[in-house]
Coordinates of C-alpha atoms in Angstrom, one line a residue:
M1 CA 70.3 21.8 -56.1
S2 CA 67.8 21.9 -53.3
S3 CA 64.0 21.8 -53.8
H4 CA 61.4 24.1 -52.3
V5 CA 59.0 21.9 -50.5
L6 CA 55.7 23.3 -49.0
T7 CA 54.5 21.5 -46.0
A8 CA 50.8 22.6 -45.7
V9 CA 49.2 21.5 -42.4
A10 CA 45.6 21.2 -41.8
W11 CA 44.3 24.1 -39.7
P12 CA 43.0 23.1 -36.2
Y13 CA 39.7 24.6 -35.3
A14 CA 40.0 26.9 -32.4
N15 CA 36.8 26.0 -30.5
G16 CA 38.7 24.0 -27.9
P17 CA 41.9 22.3 -26.9
R18 CA 43.2 19.8 -29.3
H19 CA 43.3 16.1 -28.6
I20 CA 45.8 13.5 -29.6
G21 CA 43.6 12.3 -32.4
H22 CA 44.0 15.6 -34.0
V23 CA 47.7 15.8 -33.9
S24 CA 48.0 12.2 -35.2
G25 CA 46.3 13.2 -38.4
F26 CA 47.9 16.5 -39.2
G27 CA 50.6 17.5 -36.8
V28 CA 53.2 14.7 -36.2
P29 CA 53.3 13.2 -39.8
A30 CA 53.8 16.7 -41.2
D31 CA 56.6 17.5 -38.8
V32 CA 58.5 14.2 -39.4
F33 CA 58.3 14.9 -43.1
A34 CA 59.4 18.6 -42.9
R35 CA 62.2 17.7 -40.5
Y36 CA 63.4 15.0 -43.0
Q37 CA 63.2 17.4 -46.0
R38 CA 65.3 19.9 -44.0
M39 CA 67.7 17.3 -43.2
I40 CA 68.5 16.4 -46.8
G41 CA 68.9 20.1 -47.7
N42 CA 65.6 21.1 -49.1
Q43 CA 64.1 24.6 -48.6
V44 CA 61.0 23.8 -46.5
L45 CA 58.1 26.2 -45.7
M46 CA 55.8 24.6 -43.2
V47 CA 52.6 26.6 -42.5
S48 CA 49.4 26.6 -40.8
G49 CA 47.3 28.2 -38.1
T50 CA 44.1 28.1 -36.1
D51 CA 40.8 28.1 -38.1
E52 CA 38.8 30.7 -36.1
H53 CA 35.6 31.4 -38.2
G54 CA 32.2 29.9 -38.6
T55 CA 29.1 29.1 -36.3
P56 CA 30.9 26.4 -34.0
I57 CA 33.0 29.2 -32.7
Q58 CA 30.0 31.4 -31.8
V59 CA 28.4 28.5 -30.1
Q60 CA 31.3 27.7 -27.9
A61 CA 31.7 31.3 -27.1
E62 CA 28.2 31.5 -25.9
K63 CA 28.8 28.3 -23.8
E64 CA 31.8 29.8 -22.2
G65 CA 30.3 33.3 -21.7
L66 CA 32.8 34.9 -23.9
S67 CA 32.6 37.0 -27.0
T68 CA 33.5 35.4 -30.2
R69 CA 36.8 37.1 -30.5
E70 CA 37.8 36.3 -26.9
L71 CA 37.3 32.6 -27.4
A72 CA 39.3 32.6 -30.6
D73 CA 42.1 34.3 -28.7
K74 CA 41.9 31.9 -25.9
Y75 CA 42.1 28.8 -27.8
N76 CA 44.5 30.2 -30.5
R77 CA 46.9 30.7 -27.5
V78 CA 46.1 27.2 -26.1
I79 CA 46.9 25.4 -29.5
V80 CA 50.0 27.4 -30.1
E81 CA 51.4 26.4 -26.8
D82 CA 50.4 22.6 -27.3
L83 CA 51.8 22.5 -31.0
A84 CA 55.0 24.1 -29.6
G85 CA 55.3 21.7 -26.8
L86 CA 55.0 18.8 -29.2
G87 CA 58.0 20.3 -31.3
L88 CA 56.0 20.8 -34.4
S89 CA 58.6 22.9 -36.6
Y90 CA 56.4 25.5 -38.3
D91 CA 58.0 28.3 -40.0
L92 CA 54.7 30.0 -39.3
F93 CA 51.7 28.9 -37.3
T94 CA 49.2 32.0 -37.5
R95 CA 45.5 32.3 -37.5
T96 CA 42.6 33.1 -39.7
T97 CA 41.5 36.3 -38.1
T98 CA 44.4 38.4 -39.3
N99 CA 44.2 41.4 -41.7
N100 CA 46.6 39.6 -44.1
H101 CA 44.4 36.6 -44.1
Y102 CA 41.3 38.6 -44.9
T103 CA 43.0 40.5 -47.7
V104 CA 44.1 37.2 -49.3
V105 CA 40.9 35.5 -49.0
Q106 CA 39.1 38.6 -50.6
N107 CA 41.7 38.7 -53.5
I108 CA 41.1 35.0 -54.3
F109 CA 37.3 35.7 -54.1
T110 CA 37.6 38.5 -56.4
A111 CA 39.6 36.6 -59.0
L112 CA 37.0 33.8 -58.9
Y113 CA 34.2 36.4 -59.3
E114 CA 35.9 38.2 -62.2
N115 CA 36.5 34.8 -64.0
D116 CA 32.8 34.0 -63.6
Y117 CA 33.4 31.0 -61.3
V118 CA 31.3 32.6 -58.6
V119 CA 27.6 33.2 -59.2
A120 CA 24.9 34.7 -57.1
K121 CA 21.5 32.7 -56.6
T122 CA 18.8 32.1 -54.1
S123 CA 18.8 29.0 -52.1
L124 CA 17.2 27.4 -49.0
G125 CA 19.4 28.2 -45.9
A126 CA 19.2 26.2 -42.7
V127 CA 18.4 28.4 -39.6
S128 CA 18.2 27.6 -35.9
P129 CA 14.5 28.3 -34.8
S130 CA 15.7 29.2 -31.2
T131 CA 18.7 31.4 -32.2
G132 CA 18.0 32.6 -35.7
R133 CA 21.6 31.9 -36.5
T134 CA 22.6 30.1 -39.9
L135 CA 23.4 26.4 -39.3
P136 CA 26.7 25.1 -41.2
D137 CA 25.9 22.3 -43.5
R138 CA 28.1 20.0 -41.5
Y139 CA 26.2 20.8 -38.3
I140 CA 22.9 19.1 -39.8
E141 CA 22.5 15.5 -39.7
G142 CA 19.8 13.2 -41.3
T143 CA 19.2 10.3 -43.3
C144 CA 20.8 10.3 -46.8
P145 CA 18.0 10.4 -49.5
I146 CA 20.4 8.3 -51.7
C147 CA 21.6 5.5 -49.8
G148 CA 19.5 5.6 -46.6
Y149 CA 22.4 6.0 -44.2
E150 CA 21.2 7.7 -41.0
G151 CA 24.3 9.7 -40.1
A152 CA 24.6 11.9 -43.3
R153 CA 25.8 15.4 -43.0
G154 CA 24.3 18.3 -44.6
D155 CA 27.3 18.7 -47.1
Q156 CA 27.9 15.1 -48.1
C157 CA 27.2 11.5 -47.1
D158 CA 30.3 9.4 -45.8
N159 CA 28.7 6.3 -46.5
C160 CA 27.9 6.8 -50.2
G161 CA 30.2 9.7 -50.9
N162 CA 27.6 11.8 -52.6
Q163 CA 27.4 15.6 -52.1
L164 CA 24.2 16.6 -50.4
D165 CA 22.2 19.8 -49.6
P166 CA 20.9 20.2 -46.0
A167 CA 17.3 20.6 -47.4
D168 CA 17.7 17.2 -49.1
L169 CA 18.2 15.2 -45.9
I170 CA 15.4 13.2 -44.4
N171 CA 14.5 14.2 -41.0
P172 CA 17.3 16.8 -40.5
V173 CA 18.4 17.8 -37.1
S174 CA 20.9 20.2 -35.8
R175 CA 24.1 18.7 -34.1
I176 CA 24.2 21.6 -31.7
N177 CA 21.0 21.2 -29.9
G178 CA 18.9 18.5 -31.6
E179 CA 16.3 20.8 -32.9
T180 CA 14.9 20.6 -36.5
P181 CA 16.2 23.5 -38.5
E182 CA 14.2 25.8 -40.5
F183 CA 14.8 26.4 -44.2
V184 CA 14.4 30.0 -45.5
E185 CA 15.3 31.6 -48.8
T186 CA 18.4 33.7 -48.9
E187 CA 20.7 35.0 -51.6
H188 CA 24.3 33.7 -51.6
F189 CA 27.4 33.2 -53.8
F190 CA 28.2 29.8 -55.1
L191 CA 31.4 28.3 -56.4
D192 CA 30.7 26.8 -59.7
L193 CA 32.4 23.6 -59.0
P194 CA 31.1 21.7 -62.1
A195 CA 33.2 24.1 -64.2
F196 CA 36.4 22.5 -62.9
A197 CA 35.2 18.9 -63.3
E198 CA 37.2 18.4 -66.5
A199 CA 40.4 20.1 -65.3
L200 CA 40.2 18.3 -62.0
T201 CA 39.8 15.0 -63.6
A202 CA 42.7 15.5 -65.9
W203 CA 45.0 16.7 -62.9
L204 CA 44.0 13.7 -60.6
K205 CA 44.9 11.4 -63.6
T206 CA 48.5 12.8 -63.1
R207 CA 48.7 11.8 -59.4
K208 CA 50.4 8.5 -59.4
D209 CA 51.9 8.2 -55.9
W210 CA 48.8 9.2 -53.8
R211 CA 47.5 7.0 -51.1
P212 CA 44.8 5.0 -52.9
N213 CA 42.0 5.9 -50.4
V214 CA 42.7 9.6 -51.2
L215 CA 42.8 9.2 -54.9
K216 CA 39.6 6.9 -55.1
F217 CA 37.6 9.3 -52.8
S218 CA 38.5 12.3 -54.7
Q219 CA 37.8 10.8 -58.1
N220 CA 34.4 9.6 -56.9
F221 CA 33.6 12.9 -55.5
I222 CA 34.2 14.8 -58.9
D223 CA 31.7 12.4 -60.6
D224 CA 28.9 14.5 -58.9
L225 CA 30.1 18.0 -58.5
K226 CA 27.5 20.5 -57.8
P227 CA 27.8 24.4 -57.2
R228 CA 28.8 24.9 -53.4
A229 CA 27.7 27.9 -51.3
I230 CA 30.7 30.3 -50.8
T231 CA 28.8 32.7 -48.4
R232 CA 26.8 32.4 -45.3
D233 CA 24.2 34.4 -43.2
L234 CA 26.4 35.1 -40.1
D235 CA 28.3 38.0 -38.7
W236 CA 31.6 36.3 -37.9
G237 CA 33.8 35.9 -40.8
V238 CA 35.5 37.5 -43.8
P239 CA 33.4 40.3 -45.5
V240 CA 32.3 39.8 -49.0
P241 CA 34.5 42.3 -50.9
L242 CA 31.7 43.5 -53.5
E243 CA 29.5 46.6 -53.4
G244 CA 26.1 45.8 -51.8
W245 CA 27.7 43.0 -49.8
R246 CA 30.7 44.3 -48.2
D247 CA 28.8 46.2 -45.5
Q248 CA 26.0 43.8 -44.9
P249 CA 26.2 42.6 -41.1
M250 CA 25.1 39.3 -42.0
K251 CA 26.9 38.2 -45.0
R252 CA 30.3 36.6 -44.6
L253 CA 32.5 34.1 -46.8
Y254 CA 31.9 30.6 -45.7
V255 CA 34.7 29.3 -43.3
W256 CA 35.4 26.3 -45.7
F257 CA 36.3 28.7 -48.3
D258 CA 38.6 31.0 -46.1
A259 CA 40.3 28.3 -44.2
V260 CA 41.9 26.4 -47.2
I261 CA 43.1 29.8 -48.5
G262 CA 45.0 30.0 -45.3
Y263 CA 47.8 28.1 -46.7
L264 CA 48.5 30.7 -49.2
S265 CA 47.8 33.7 -46.7
A266 CA 50.1 31.9 -44.1
S267 CA 52.9 31.7 -46.7
I268 CA 52.6 35.3 -47.6
E269 CA 52.4 36.4 -44.0
W270 CA 55.6 34.4 -43.3
A271 CA 57.3 36.2 -46.3
Q272 CA 56.4 39.6 -44.9
R273 CA 57.8 38.6 -41.6
S274 CA 60.9 37.1 -42.9
G275 CA 61.8 40.5 -44.6
D276 CA 61.4 39.4 -48.1
P277 CA 57.7 40.1 -49.1
D278 CA 58.0 38.1 -52.5
A279 CA 59.8 34.9 -50.9
W280 CA 56.5 33.0 -50.8
K281 CA 56.5 32.8 -54.5
Q282 CA 59.4 30.3 -54.6
W283 CA 57.0 27.8 -53.1
W284 CA 53.9 28.6 -55.1
Q285 CA 54.7 29.8 -58.5
D286 CA 57.7 27.6 -59.4
P287 CA 56.5 24.4 -61.3
E288 CA 59.6 22.6 -59.8
A289 CA 58.5 23.3 -56.3
L290 CA 56.6 20.5 -54.5
G291 CA 53.4 21.0 -52.3
F292 CA 52.5 18.3 -49.7
Y293 CA 49.2 18.8 -47.7
F294 CA 48.7 16.9 -44.5
M295 CA 45.3 16.2 -42.8
G296 CA 42.9 13.6 -41.5
K297 CA 40.6 11.7 -43.8
D298 CA 37.5 13.8 -43.0
N299 CA 39.3 16.8 -44.9
I300 CA 40.4 15.0 -48.1
V301 CA 37.7 16.6 -50.3
F302 CA 38.8 20.1 -49.3
H303 CA 42.2 19.7 -50.2
S304 CA 42.1 17.3 -53.1
V305 CA 39.1 18.8 -55.0
I306 CA 37.9 22.1 -53.5
W307 CA 41.3 23.9 -52.9
P308 CA 42.5 22.8 -56.4
A309 CA 39.3 24.1 -57.8
L310 CA 39.9 27.5 -56.3
L311 CA 43.6 27.5 -57.5
L312 CA 42.5 26.5 -60.9
G313 CA 39.8 29.4 -60.8
H314 CA 42.2 32.1 -59.7
N315 CA 44.7 30.9 -62.5
G316 CA 41.8 31.0 -65.1
K317 CA 42.1 27.4 -65.9
G318 CA 38.6 26.1 -65.6
D319 CA 35.8 25.7 -68.4
H320 CA 35.2 29.6 -68.3
G321 CA 38.9 30.3 -68.8
G322 CA 39.7 33.7 -67.4
T323 CA 42.8 35.6 -66.4
E324 CA 45.2 35.0 -63.6
G325 CA 44.5 36.9 -60.3
V326 CA 46.8 39.2 -58.4
Y327 CA 49.1 36.2 -57.1
G328 CA 50.0 34.9 -60.5
Q329 CA 50.0 31.2 -61.6
L330 CA 49.7 29.2 -58.5
D331 CA 50.8 25.6 -58.1
L332 CA 48.4 23.0 -57.3
P333 CA 49.1 20.4 -54.5
D334 CA 51.4 17.5 -55.5
E335 CA 50.1 15.2 -52.9
V336 CA 47.3 15.2 -50.3
V337 CA 48.7 13.1 -47.5
S338 CA 45.7 12.0 -45.5
S339 CA 45.7 9.9 -42.4
E340 CA 42.8 7.9 -41.0
F341 CA 41.4 8.3 -37.6
L342 CA 42.9 7.5 -34.2
T343 CA 40.1 6.0 -32.1
M344 CA 40.0 5.0 -28.4
S345 CA 38.2 2.0 -27.1
G346 CA 37.1 1.6 -30.7
A347 CA 35.3 5.0 -31.0
K348 CA 36.3 8.4 -32.3
F349 CA 37.6 10.8 -29.7
A350 CA 34.7 12.8 -28.2
T351 CA 34.9 15.5 -25.6
S352 CA 31.2 15.3 -25.1
R353 CA 31.4 11.7 -24.1
G354 CA 34.5 12.1 -22.0
L355 CA 36.5 10.0 -24.6
V356 CA 39.3 12.4 -25.0
I357 CA 43.0 12.9 -24.3
Y358 CA 44.1 16.4 -24.6
V359 CA 47.6 17.1 -25.9
R360 CA 48.7 19.3 -23.2
D361 CA 47.7 16.7 -20.5
F362 CA 49.7 14.2 -22.3
L363 CA 52.7 16.3 -22.7
A364 CA 52.6 17.3 -19.0
E365 CA 52.6 13.7 -18.1
F366 CA 54.8 12.0 -20.5
G367 CA 56.6 14.5 -22.6
P368 CA 56.5 15.1 -26.4
D369 CA 58.7 12.3 -27.8
A370 CA 56.6 9.5 -26.2
L371 CA 53.5 10.8 -27.9
R372 CA 55.3 11.4 -31.2
Y373 CA 56.8 7.8 -31.1
Y374 CA 53.4 6.3 -30.4
I375 CA 51.7 8.1 -33.4
A376 CA 54.6 7.4 -35.8
A377 CA 54.8 3.8 -34.8
A378 CA 51.2 2.9 -34.1
G379 CA 49.1 5.7 -35.5
P380 CA 46.6 6.0 -38.2
E381 CA 48.8 6.2 -41.3
N382 CA 46.8 3.9 -43.7
A383 CA 44.0 2.6 -41.5
D384 CA 42.2 3.7 -38.2
A385 CA 44.2 2.8 -35.1
D386 CA 42.9 2.3 -31.7
F387 CA 44.9 4.0 -28.8
T388 CA 45.1 2.0 -25.7
W389 CA 47.2 2.8 -22.6
E390 CA 48.4 -0.8 -22.6
E391 CA 49.8 -0.4 -26.0
F392 CA 51.1 3.0 -25.1
V393 CA 53.0 1.6 -22.1
R394 CA 54.3 -1.3 -23.8
R395 CA 55.9 0.7 -26.7
N396 CA 57.3 3.3 -24.2
N397 CA 58.9 0.6 -22.0
S398 CA 60.1 -2.1 -24.5
E399 CA 60.8 0.1 -27.5
L400 CA 61.8 3.5 -26.4
A401 CA 63.3 2.7 -22.9
N402 CA 64.6 -0.9 -23.3
E403 CA 65.7 -0.6 -26.8
W404 CA 66.6 2.7 -27.8
G405 CA 67.3 4.4 -24.4
N406 CA 69.2 1.3 -23.2
L407 CA 71.5 1.1 -26.2
V408 CA 72.3 4.9 -25.6
N409 CA 72.9 4.6 -22.0
R410 CA 75.0 1.5 -21.9
S411 CA 77.2 2.4 -24.9
I412 CA 78.0 5.9 -23.6
S413 CA 78.2 4.8 -20.0
M414 CA 80.8 2.1 -20.8
A415 CA 83.0 4.4 -22.8
H416 CA 82.7 7.0 -20.1
K417 CA 83.6 4.4 -17.4
N418 CA 86.7 2.9 -19.3
N419 CA 87.9 5.8 -21.4
G420 CA 86.2 9.2 -20.3
E421 CA 85.9 9.8 -24.0
I422 CA 85.0 8.3 -27.4
P423 CA 87.7 5.5 -27.7
T424 CA 89.8 4.9 -30.8
A425 CA 88.8 2.0 -33.1
G426 CA 91.5 -0.7 -33.8
E427 CA 91.2 -3.4 -36.5
L428 CA 87.7 -4.2 -37.4
T429 CA 86.2 -7.7 -37.5
E430 CA 83.5 -9.0 -39.9
A431 CA 80.9 -8.4 -37.2
D432 CA 82.1 -4.8 -36.7
D433 CA 82.0 -4.2 -40.6
R434 CA 78.6 -5.8 -41.0
L435 CA 77.0 -3.7 -38.3
L436 CA 78.6 -0.4 -39.7
T437 CA 77.6 -1.4 -43.3
A438 CA 73.9 -1.9 -42.0
S439 CA 74.1 1.4 -40.3
R440 CA 75.3 3.4 -43.4
A441 CA 72.7 1.6 -45.6
A442 CA 69.9 2.7 -43.3
F443 CA 70.1 6.2 -44.4
D444 CA 69.0 5.2 -48.0
T445 CA 66.5 2.8 -46.7
V446 CA 64.8 5.0 -44.2
G447 CA 65.2 8.2 -46.3
D448 CA 63.4 6.7 -49.2
L449 CA 60.5 5.7 -47.0
L450 CA 60.2 9.1 -45.4
G451 CA 60.3 10.7 -48.9
K452 CA 57.4 8.5 -49.8
R453 CA 55.5 9.4 -46.7
R454 CA 55.6 6.0 -45.1
F455 CA 56.4 7.0 -41.8
K456 CA 55.7 3.9 -40.0
N457 CA 57.9 1.6 -42.2
A458 CA 60.6 4.3 -41.9
L459 CA 60.6 4.2 -38.2
A460 CA 60.4 0.3 -38.0
E461 CA 63.6 0.4 -40.2
A462 CA 65.4 2.9 -37.9
M463 CA 64.4 0.7 -34.8
R464 CA 65.6 -2.4 -36.7
L465 CA 69.2 -0.8 -36.7
V466 CA 68.8 -0.2 -32.9
G467 CA 68.0 -3.9 -32.5
L468 CA 71.0 -5.0 -34.5
A469 CA 73.3 -2.7 -32.4
N470 CA 71.8 -4.1 -29.1
A471 CA 72.5 -7.6 -30.5
Y472 CA 75.9 -6.8 -31.4
L473 CA 76.8 -5.5 -27.7
S474 CA 75.2 -8.7 -26.3
E475 CA 77.4 -10.7 -28.7
T476 CA 80.7 -9.0 -28.2
E477 CA 80.3 -8.4 -24.4
P478 CA 82.7 -5.4 -24.2
W479 CA 82.3 -5.4 -20.5
K480 CA 84.1 -8.8 -20.3
L481 CA 87.1 -7.5 -22.4
K482 CA 89.1 -5.9 -19.5
D483 CA 92.1 -7.9 -20.5
D484 CA 91.8 -6.9 -24.1
P485 CA 91.3 -3.1 -24.0
A486 CA 92.0 -2.5 -27.7
R487 CA 89.1 -4.9 -28.6
R488 CA 87.0 -3.5 -26.0
D489 CA 87.6 0.1 -27.4
T490 CA 86.9 -0.9 -30.9
V491 CA 83.7 -2.5 -29.8
L492 CA 82.6 0.7 -28.0
H493 CA 83.7 2.8 -30.8
V494 CA 81.6 0.9 -33.4
A495 CA 78.7 0.9 -30.9
L496 CA 78.9 4.7 -30.5
Q497 CA 79.2 5.2 -34.3
V498 CA 75.8 3.3 -34.7
V499 CA 74.2 5.2 -31.9
S500 CA 75.1 8.4 -33.5
D501 CA 73.8 7.1 -37.0
A502 CA 70.6 5.9 -35.3
N503 CA 70.1 9.2 -33.5
T504 CA 70.1 10.9 -36.9
L505 CA 67.7 8.5 -38.3
L506 CA 65.4 8.9 -35.4
T507 CA 65.7 12.8 -35.3
P508 CA 62.5 13.6 -37.6
F509 CA 60.5 11.4 -35.2
L510 CA 62.1 12.1 -31.7
P511 CA 63.8 15.6 -32.0
H512 CA 63.9 16.4 -28.3
A513 CA 65.5 13.1 -27.5
A514 CA 67.8 13.6 -30.6
Q515 CA 69.2 16.8 -29.1
K516 CA 69.9 15.0 -25.7
V517 CA 71.9 12.2 -27.6
F518 CA 73.9 14.6 -29.5
E519 CA 74.9 16.3 -26.4
A520 CA 75.6 13.0 -24.7
L521 CA 77.9 12.2 -27.4
G522 CA 79.8 15.3 -26.9
G523 CA 78.1 17.6 -29.4
E524 CA 77.6 21.3 -28.8
G525 CA 75.0 23.7 -30.1
V526 CA 71.7 23.0 -31.8
W527 CA 71.2 19.5 -33.3
A528 CA 67.4 19.6 -33.8
A529 CA 65.7 23.0 -33.8
Q530 CA 62.4 23.7 -32.0
P531 CA 59.9 26.2 -32.7
Q532 CA 59.4 29.2 -30.7
I533 CA 56.3 31.2 -29.5
R534 CA 56.5 34.8 -30.8
T535 CA 54.2 37.6 -30.3
V536 CA 53.7 39.6 -33.4
S537 CA 51.9 42.8 -34.4
Q538 CA 49.8 43.9 -37.4
D539 CA 48.6 47.1 -38.7
D540 CA 45.2 48.0 -37.3
G541 CA 44.7 44.8 -35.3
P542 CA 45.7 43.0 -32.0
D543 CA 49.0 41.5 -31.4
Y544 CA 48.8 37.7 -31.4
P545 CA 51.1 34.6 -30.7
V546 CA 52.6 32.6 -33.7
L547 CA 54.9 29.7 -34.0
M548 CA 58.1 30.3 -36.0
G549 CA 61.5 29.0 -36.0
D550 CA 65.1 29.2 -37.3
Y551 CA 65.9 25.9 -38.6
T552 CA 68.7 26.9 -40.8
T553 CA 71.4 26.7 -37.9
Q554 CA 70.6 23.2 -36.8
Q555 CA 73.4 20.6 -37.3
A556 CA 71.3 17.7 -38.2
V557 CA 72.1 16.5 -41.7
W558 CA 70.9 13.3 -43.2
E559 CA 74.1 11.3 -43.4
S560 CA 76.5 9.2 -41.5
R561 CA 79.0 11.4 -39.7
P562 CA 82.2 9.8 -38.3
I563 CA 82.4 10.2 -34.6
V564 CA 85.6 11.7 -33.3
A565 CA 87.9 9.6 -31.0
G566 CA 88.9 11.7 -28.0
T567 CA 85.6 13.6 -27.6
V568 CA 85.1 13.9 -24.0
L569 CA 82.0 11.9 -22.6
D570 CA 80.2 12.7 -19.5
K571 CA 78.0 10.1 -17.5
P572 CA 74.6 9.9 -19.4
K573 CA 71.2 10.5 -17.9
P574 CA 68.5 8.0 -18.5
L575 CA 66.8 9.0 -22.1
F576 CA 63.4 7.7 -21.3
A577 CA 61.5 6.9 -18.0
K578 CA 59.7 3.6 -17.8
L579 CA 56.2 3.7 -17.0
D580 CA 54.1 1.7 -14.3
A581 CA 52.5 -1.3 -15.8
E582 CA 49.4 -0.3 -13.9
L583 CA 49.0 2.7 -16.1
G584 CA 48.3 0.4 -19.0
R585 CA 45.3 -1.0 -17.3
T586 CA 43.9 2.2 -16.0
G587 CA 45.2 5.2 -17.6
P588 CA 45.8 8.6 -15.9
E589 CA 42.9 10.1 -14.1
W590 CA 42.6 13.0 -16.5
A591 CA 42.0 10.5 -19.4
P592 CA 38.7 8.7 -18.9
I593 CA 38.2 5.7 -21.1
G594 CA 34.6 6.3 -21.6

């Protein structure tokens, strides 16, 4: 019986195009996982969208001379196109400025409010003296009053892990323009996070397979929970659904609150667009369903503490009890799968310093699979990883082109030249059996690693099989067996079977290349389905682009499928292009090293 697997992917912020550091944290790992889960027969729902509220969107809009809505529309489309080009197989990639999202967010807020997990109180809010606009906590930096770290943010200190209030910082300044913020009294709603400490602690104790850094960080954060502001003084965001608040032009729900609810709202929107409005419940209300959340390490606390707290509050499961909200009993995450940072020249990617490689530039130059392979093989799965052009070129040339591409090309080329089809295998030798046994066994090994979210090790195991197949061809030398065509055909049949198996193993990582290999082996139809950009409509709102896809008709299944002798083979085309070694020293002109 198949399982329902929610793949919830962090929402990229729509204040500019995304760079390769972003997709290494949330995009590629989630897609590798989702594609594998579909291949083993599970029912996957992969959702996300662009995060479009908050002050940073307004600030960028002013810089570009656009309205806030125009800026959100602009970068929503850019990001949708980039993620489609990368082949991320979303069931729905939407946005937070939809009527559906507003409704779901307001319903969650109402459930929390009615269960007494939201309280109003007066607090000090940071305001920009030059614009009069509220500054988000994360856009204020200063010295931590607890540990003395000079780069602490207004919501927490990354050095000591403590929650902070912007007014507590020593020498606070705005990250937007460097000015010292003013702190003024204002009334806001606060989420009573301490009321969930006991329930969250008990829940985290049941999380046995999480990455150690995620679990430790989350447990430490719970030790010092404080009420957290849930509304903000600004005019861009989801209105507060209460009398006396709903129509106030400068009171909106905080962007951190509405963004995490997007996983649920996107699932509900997907269900509505699929023709079965209740379909989302299979992934959210079934205790047997599994939910995996993918993001970079700077988003851990929002997914491992705050989002579970919102779900508990909606379910009536905190210290105050309560009744479940309109969405019934909602499942908490099964795992928060956090990646570390992809850096460049030892520093975080930074557009302001020219230290950035945008996804669309990379795709235009090198295509999607070269980037997907690099992220999976050398990305920041468990530790920060530094991107260098030299390492990218080396992996592309020696691993993708020389090892995998060469194995595919020479195996199919020899069979095409000598037979014009997949040859028939004769009697197998010990060497033949050894390679075929290793090929079949790889499905369990690689599959187990993918299921445990150990993508780097899984890819290494798949490539190990590629190495064994190359060694087999070098040892058997079928090009020298002109006088023994039966043996030559057997060797080529074995090699092509392993090419087929390895292609299946690599499909979650390299879906575009996998389609080409499938066709080169004589396959017809869709092997690895790709997402599609669709323009959708909504009631009383503008049309917008989304990513969706029909992944049910693809032929990729996680098993060794016997190749069929007699299948016609055409002369293959090179699978991967080798890159000039000079690129490894300089990089393209559009990607300054800083």
